[in-house]
Amino acid sequence: MLGHRHVSLSKRRGGRRPPDHRLAAAFLRNARTFHAMAWTKHDRSGGRSAYPSAIAIELGLKAYLLHRGFSDDWNRIHLRHDLKKVLRCARLAGLRDLPVGLADLAAVLGPLYASGNLRSGLVEPVLPISPEVADRVISGLLDLVEAAIGVEGQVGP
């Protein structure tokens, strides 16, 4: 009996539940939409692209976590909009072979995104990588998550 209670408690603490494949696919679809909004031919500076890029990163990583059984409520309460924390959690949950540069983007965009400064437009971050590389990094992340959660063909716009 004690072992059963321990398992239930650790599941509750870790936010682990049965995977929510529908919500994971919806998060990934939305991540793709924000990624497309971020990198237009009219804005290759990265300034106005920062906010939708941060959203794309967050939604992509949270799609993976939903697929791994972390509930949306748990993600919202424990990870919030902290990109570094979401990235760390996704790694711990098994996401591998992340694009080079993703951690750097999360480190720069994360605090500004979590504070609301990116949304307000008060801050224009200096990206640690070129806009073209940032575009490829985010695209690579979303491709990786798509393959990991097995929704190829279901995630398109």
Short mmCIF file of C-alpha atoms in Angstrom, two decimals:
data_model
loop_
_atom_site.label_atom_id
_atom_site.label_comp_id
_atom_site.label_asym_id
_atom_site.label_seq_id
_atom_site.Cartn_x
_atom_site.Cartn_y
_atom_site.Cartn_z
CA MET A 1 0.00 0.00 0.00
CA LEU A 2 2.79 2.41 0.85
CA GLY A 3 4.45 1.83 -2.52
CA HIS A 4 1.21 2.63 -4.35
CA ARG A 5 0.77 5.90 -2.46
CA HIS A 6 4.38 6.84 -3.17
CA VAL A 7 3.89 6.35 -6.92
CA SER A 8 0.71 8.43 -6.93
CA LEU A 9 2.39 11.21 -5.01
CA SER A 10 5.42 11.32 -7.26
CA LYS A 11 3.18 11.35 -10.32
CA ARG A 12 1.26 14.26 -8.85
CA ARG A 13 4.45 16.15 -7.99
CA GLY A 14 5.94 15.57 -11.42
CA GLY A 15 2.78 16.50 -13.27
CA ARG A 16 2.93 13.19 -15.16
CA ARG A 17 -0.32 11.95 -16.60
CA PRO A 18 -1.24 9.96 -19.67
CA PRO A 19 0.06 11.83 -22.73
CA ASP A 20 -2.32 14.39 -24.22
CA HIS A 21 -1.60 13.81 -27.91
CA ARG A 22 -4.34 16.11 -29.15
CA LEU A 23 -3.19 19.04 -27.07
CA ALA A 24 0.45 18.32 -27.96
CA ALA A 25 -0.44 18.44 -31.66
CA ALA A 26 -2.37 21.69 -31.14
CA PHE A 27 0.57 23.25 -29.28
CA LEU A 28 2.92 22.25 -32.08
CA ARG A 29 0.55 23.61 -34.73
CA ASN A 30 0.40 26.91 -32.83
CA ALA A 31 4.19 26.92 -32.44
CA ARG A 32 4.54 26.60 -36.21
CA THR A 33 2.14 29.51 -36.69
CA PHE A 34 4.08 31.78 -34.31
CA HIS A 35 7.34 30.73 -35.95
CA ALA A 36 5.95 31.69 -39.35
CA MET A 37 4.81 35.05 -37.95
CA ALA A 38 8.24 35.70 -36.47
CA TRP A 39 10.40 35.45 -39.53
CA THR A 40 8.93 37.41 -42.38
CA LYS A 41 10.87 38.88 -45.26
CA HIS A 42 10.03 42.31 -43.81
CA ASP A 43 11.69 41.66 -40.46
CA ARG A 44 14.99 39.87 -40.56
CA SER A 45 16.51 41.95 -37.77
CA GLY A 46 15.18 39.78 -34.99
CA GLY A 47 13.75 42.74 -33.08
CA ARG A 48 10.06 42.31 -33.78
CA SER A 49 10.61 38.60 -34.28
CA ALA A 50 11.66 38.04 -30.67
CA TYR A 51 8.20 37.78 -29.12
CA PRO A 52 6.64 35.29 -31.58
CA SER A 53 9.95 33.39 -31.58
CA ALA A 54 9.81 33.00 -27.80
CA ILE A 55 6.21 31.80 -28.05
CA ALA A 56 7.18 29.29 -30.76
CA ILE A 57 10.00 27.91 -28.59
CA GLU A 58 7.76 27.66 -25.52
CA LEU A 59 4.88 25.98 -27.36
CA GLY A 60 7.19 23.57 -29.17
CA LEU A 61 8.88 22.43 -25.97
CA LYS A 62 5.58 22.22 -24.09
CA ALA A 63 4.14 20.13 -26.93
CA TYR A 64 6.89 17.63 -26.22
CA LEU A 65 6.17 17.73 -22.48
CA LEU A 66 2.45 17.16 -23.09
CA HIS A 67 3.41 14.15 -25.20
CA ARG A 68 5.53 12.88 -22.30
CA GLY A 69 2.61 13.13 -19.86
CA PHE A 70 3.18 16.51 -18.23
CA SER A 71 -0.19 18.22 -17.92
CA ASP A 72 -0.89 21.67 -19.27
CA ASP A 73 -1.81 22.77 -15.73
CA TRP A 74 1.51 21.49 -14.36
CA ASN A 75 3.42 23.25 -17.14
CA ARG A 76 1.54 26.47 -16.51
CA ILE A 77 2.08 26.39 -12.74
CA HIS A 78 5.65 25.10 -12.54
CA LEU A 79 7.28 26.20 -15.78
CA ARG A 80 5.24 29.26 -16.68
CA HIS A 81 6.97 31.24 -19.45
CA ASP A 82 10.50 30.44 -18.30
CA LEU A 83 12.16 29.22 -21.51
CA LYS A 84 15.29 27.96 -19.77
CA LYS A 85 13.21 25.95 -17.30
CA VAL A 86 10.99 24.53 -20.06
CA LEU A 87 14.07 23.58 -22.07
CA ARG A 88 15.68 21.90 -19.06
CA CYS A 89 12.49 19.98 -18.30
CA ALA A 90 12.16 18.81 -21.92
CA ARG A 91 15.76 17.59 -21.84
CA LEU A 92 15.13 15.74 -18.59
CA ALA A 93 12.01 14.23 -20.14
CA GLY A 94 14.11 12.81 -22.98
CA LEU A 95 14.27 15.37 -25.77
CA ARG A 96 17.67 14.92 -27.41
CA ASP A 97 19.70 16.32 -30.29
CA LEU A 98 18.45 19.86 -29.81
CA PRO A 99 19.61 22.41 -32.37
CA VAL A 100 22.81 24.25 -31.53
CA GLY A 101 21.90 27.77 -30.49
CA LEU A 102 18.57 26.92 -28.85
CA ALA A 103 19.92 27.25 -25.32
CA ASP A 104 21.47 30.61 -26.24
CA LEU A 105 18.16 31.86 -27.63
CA ALA A 106 16.31 30.65 -24.54
CA ALA A 107 18.85 32.38 -22.28
CA VAL A 108 18.42 35.73 -24.05
CA LEU A 109 14.70 35.65 -24.83
CA GLY A 110 13.54 33.82 -21.71
CA PRO A 111 13.85 36.55 -19.06
CA LEU A 112 12.43 39.21 -21.39
CA TYR A 113 9.56 36.95 -22.39
CA ALA A 114 8.71 35.92 -18.82
CA SER A 115 8.74 39.54 -17.64
CA GLY A 116 6.38 40.69 -20.42
CA ASN A 117 8.95 43.07 -21.87
CA LEU A 118 9.00 41.33 -25.26
CA ARG A 119 5.23 41.58 -25.60
CA SER A 120 5.18 45.24 -24.68
CA GLY A 121 7.85 46.05 -27.23
CA LEU A 122 9.81 48.05 -24.66
CA VAL A 123 12.90 45.95 -25.26
CA GLU A 124 14.53 44.86 -28.48
CA PRO A 125 16.91 42.04 -27.61
CA VAL A 126 20.25 41.48 -29.25
CA LEU A 127 20.10 37.88 -30.43
CA PRO A 128 23.17 35.72 -29.76
CA ILE A 129 22.92 34.33 -33.30
CA SER A 130 21.94 35.85 -36.64
CA PRO A 131 18.23 36.05 -37.49
CA GLU A 132 18.69 33.48 -40.26
CA VAL A 133 20.31 31.04 -37.85
CA ALA A 134 17.64 31.72 -35.19
CA ASP A 135 14.99 30.94 -37.81
CA ARG A 136 16.70 27.63 -38.62
CA VAL A 137 17.18 26.78 -34.92
CA ILE A 138 13.49 27.24 -34.15
CA SER A 139 12.48 25.37 -37.28
CA GLY A 140 14.84 22.55 -36.29
CA LEU A 141 13.35 22.42 -32.80
CA LEU A 142 9.82 22.17 -34.17
CA ASP A 143 10.85 19.48 -36.67
CA LEU A 144 12.50 17.55 -33.84
CA VAL A 145 9.42 17.77 -31.62
CA GLU A 146 7.16 16.83 -34.50
CA ALA A 147 9.19 13.68 -35.12
CA ALA A 148 9.39 12.88 -31.40
CA ILE A 149 5.66 13.09 -30.81
CA GLY A 150 4.79 11.35 -34.06
CA VAL A 151 2.39 13.81 -35.59
CA GLU A 152 3.99 14.16 -39.02
CA GLY A 153 1.41 15.22 -41.52
CA GLN A 154 -1.04 16.27 -38.79
CA VAL A 155 0.66 19.48 -37.73
CA GLY A 156 0.69 21.55 -40.89
CA PRO A 157 -1.09 24.89 -41.13
#
